[in-house]
Coordinates of C-alpha atoms in Angstrom, one line a residue:
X1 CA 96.9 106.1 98.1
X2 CA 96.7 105.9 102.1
X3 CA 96.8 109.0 103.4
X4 CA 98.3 109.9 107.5
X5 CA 95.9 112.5 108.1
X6 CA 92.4 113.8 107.7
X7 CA 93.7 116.5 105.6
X8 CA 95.7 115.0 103.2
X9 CA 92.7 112.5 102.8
X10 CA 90.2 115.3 102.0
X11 CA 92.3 116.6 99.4
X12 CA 93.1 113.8 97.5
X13 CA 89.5 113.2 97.0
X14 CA 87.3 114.0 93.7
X15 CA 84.3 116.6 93.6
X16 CA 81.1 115.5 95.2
X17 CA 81.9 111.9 95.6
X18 CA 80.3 110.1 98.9
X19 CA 82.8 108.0 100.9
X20 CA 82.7 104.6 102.9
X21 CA 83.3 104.2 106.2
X22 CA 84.9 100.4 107.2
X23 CA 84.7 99.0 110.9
X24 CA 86.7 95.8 110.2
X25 CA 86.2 93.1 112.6
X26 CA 88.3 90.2 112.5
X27 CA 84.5 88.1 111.6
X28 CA 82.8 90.7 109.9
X29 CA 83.1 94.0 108.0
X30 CA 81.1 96.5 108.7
X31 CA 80.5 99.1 105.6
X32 CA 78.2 102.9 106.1
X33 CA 78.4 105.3 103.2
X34 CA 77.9 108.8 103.1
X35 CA 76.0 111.3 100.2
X36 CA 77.9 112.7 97.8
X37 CA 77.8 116.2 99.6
X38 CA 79.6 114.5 102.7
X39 CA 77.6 116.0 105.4
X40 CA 75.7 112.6 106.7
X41 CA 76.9 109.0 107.3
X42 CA 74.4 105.8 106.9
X43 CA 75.0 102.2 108.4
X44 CA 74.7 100.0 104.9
X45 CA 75.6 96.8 105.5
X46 CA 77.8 94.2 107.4
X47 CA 79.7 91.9 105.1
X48 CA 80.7 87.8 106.6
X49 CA 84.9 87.9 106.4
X50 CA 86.3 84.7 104.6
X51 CA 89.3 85.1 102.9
X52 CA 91.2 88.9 101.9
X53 CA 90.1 87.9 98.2
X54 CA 86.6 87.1 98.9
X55 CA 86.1 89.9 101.0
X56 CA 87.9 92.4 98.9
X57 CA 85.9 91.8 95.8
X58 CA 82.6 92.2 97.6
X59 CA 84.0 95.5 99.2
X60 CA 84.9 96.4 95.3
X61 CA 81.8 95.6 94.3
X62 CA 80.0 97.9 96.9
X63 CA 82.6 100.7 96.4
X64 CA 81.8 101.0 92.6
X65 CA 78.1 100.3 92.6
X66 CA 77.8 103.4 94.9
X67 CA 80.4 105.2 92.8
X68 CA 82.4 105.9 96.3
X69 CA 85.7 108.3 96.0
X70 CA 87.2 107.3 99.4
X71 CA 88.0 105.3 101.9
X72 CA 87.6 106.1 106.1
X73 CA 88.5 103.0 107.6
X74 CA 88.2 102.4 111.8
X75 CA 92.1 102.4 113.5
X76 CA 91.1 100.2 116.6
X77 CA 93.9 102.0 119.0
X78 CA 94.6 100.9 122.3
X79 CA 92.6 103.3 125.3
X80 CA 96.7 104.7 125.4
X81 CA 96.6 106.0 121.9
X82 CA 99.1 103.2 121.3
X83 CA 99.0 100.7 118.4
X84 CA 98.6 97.0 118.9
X85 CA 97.9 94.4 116.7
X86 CA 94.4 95.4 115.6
X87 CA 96.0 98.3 114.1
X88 CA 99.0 96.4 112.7
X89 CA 96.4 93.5 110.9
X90 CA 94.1 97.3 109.7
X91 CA 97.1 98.8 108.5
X92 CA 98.1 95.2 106.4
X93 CA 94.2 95.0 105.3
X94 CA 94.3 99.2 103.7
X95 CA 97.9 98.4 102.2
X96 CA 96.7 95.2 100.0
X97 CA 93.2 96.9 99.3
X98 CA 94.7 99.3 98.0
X99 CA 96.4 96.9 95.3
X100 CA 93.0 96.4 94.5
X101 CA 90.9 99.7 94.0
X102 CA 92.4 103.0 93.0
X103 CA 91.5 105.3 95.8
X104 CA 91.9 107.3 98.3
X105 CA 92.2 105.9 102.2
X106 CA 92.6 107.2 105.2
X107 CA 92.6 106.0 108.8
X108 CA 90.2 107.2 111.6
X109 CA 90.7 106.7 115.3
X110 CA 87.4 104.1 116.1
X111 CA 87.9 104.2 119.9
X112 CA 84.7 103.6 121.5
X113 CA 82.8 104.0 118.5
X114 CA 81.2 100.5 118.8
X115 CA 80.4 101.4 122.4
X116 CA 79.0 104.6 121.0
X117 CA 76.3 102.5 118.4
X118 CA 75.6 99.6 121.1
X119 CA 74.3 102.9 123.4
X120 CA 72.5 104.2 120.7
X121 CA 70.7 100.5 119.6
X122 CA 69.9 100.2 123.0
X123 CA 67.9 103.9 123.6
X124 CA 66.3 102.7 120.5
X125 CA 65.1 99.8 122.1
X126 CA 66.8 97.7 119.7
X127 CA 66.6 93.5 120.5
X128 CA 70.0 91.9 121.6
X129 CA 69.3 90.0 118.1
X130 CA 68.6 93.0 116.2
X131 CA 71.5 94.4 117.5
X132 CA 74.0 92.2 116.9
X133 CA 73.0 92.3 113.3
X134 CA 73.9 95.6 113.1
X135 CA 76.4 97.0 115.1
X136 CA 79.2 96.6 112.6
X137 CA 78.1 98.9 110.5
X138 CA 76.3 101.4 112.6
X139 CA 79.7 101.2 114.1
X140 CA 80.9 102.0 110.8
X141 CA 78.7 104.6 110.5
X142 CA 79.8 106.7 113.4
X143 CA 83.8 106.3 112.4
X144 CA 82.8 107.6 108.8
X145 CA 80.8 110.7 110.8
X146 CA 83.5 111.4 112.7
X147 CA 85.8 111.9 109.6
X148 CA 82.8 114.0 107.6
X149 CA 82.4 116.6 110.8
X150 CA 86.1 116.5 110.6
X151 CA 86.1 117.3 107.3
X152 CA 83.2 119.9 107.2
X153 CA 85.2 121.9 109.9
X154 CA 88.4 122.1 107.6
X155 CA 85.8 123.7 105.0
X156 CA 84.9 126.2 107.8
X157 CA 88.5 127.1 108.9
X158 CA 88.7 127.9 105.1
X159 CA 90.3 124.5 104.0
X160 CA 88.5 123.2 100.6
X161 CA 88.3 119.8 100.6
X162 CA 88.3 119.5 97.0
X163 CA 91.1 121.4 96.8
X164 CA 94.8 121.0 97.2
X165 CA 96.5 123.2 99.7

């Protein structure tokens, strides 16, 4: 199910499952998963888009190797907050995934997040080559951290996340 909000997302989830964060790119997918406690976010890998079918499959086969219980993928909006067609083709990709693989999904607002993992490859003195090999899914990464330390300060406020309200 694709949920609007954060909330509603952390819900819907099952006990101690980790969750996948998705930066899709119109030429590549980046993928970062998290640990099953949900408290940190790691860049995994950055998979070569062909066709929905291809793509999906090897996404499914990464989601159930890692036994993942959700979904955070990237909402590219405009600097405006507005939607554009990024969002419109992300919004298509999470409704036929979905078809595809039984759970939860929820949307994450990925503004400036690739900016945010191109700073950080470059204080680590990462080469342009090295970089451009992974900033997909370090991108990935930091939209999937985003929604965690969103999530881990619902659990503060005294929102379970396992839970529903």
């Amino acid at each position: 199910m694709i949920h609007d909000t954060i909330e509603d997302f952390a819900a819907a989830l099952p006990p101690m499952s980790a969750l996948a964060g998705l930066d899709l790119g119109t030429r590549t997918i980046g993928v970062s998963v998290s640990d099953s406690f949900r408290s940190v976010a790691t860049p995994l890998e950055t998979i070569k888009r062909k066709k929905f079918g291809v793509d999906a499959a090897e996404l499914r086969a990464i989601l159930e190797k890692r036994a993942i219980g959700g979904i955070v993928l990237g909402l590219p909006r405009n600097m405006d907050g507005s939607e554009g067609p990024r969002c419109q083709s992300t919004r298509a990709f999470a409704r036929n995934f979905q078809a595809l693989w039984p759970g939860p999904i929820a949307f994450w607002d990925e503004r400036l997040s690739t900016v945010a993992a191109e700073k950080a490859l470059l204080e680590a003195d990462t080469t342009r080559k090295r970089r451009s090999e992974v900033i997909d899914h370090v991108a990935a990464a930091y939209i999937l951290q985003g929604a965690l330390d969103r999530m881990r300060h619902l659990d503060s406020l005294g929102k379970t996340t396992d839970e529903p309200e």
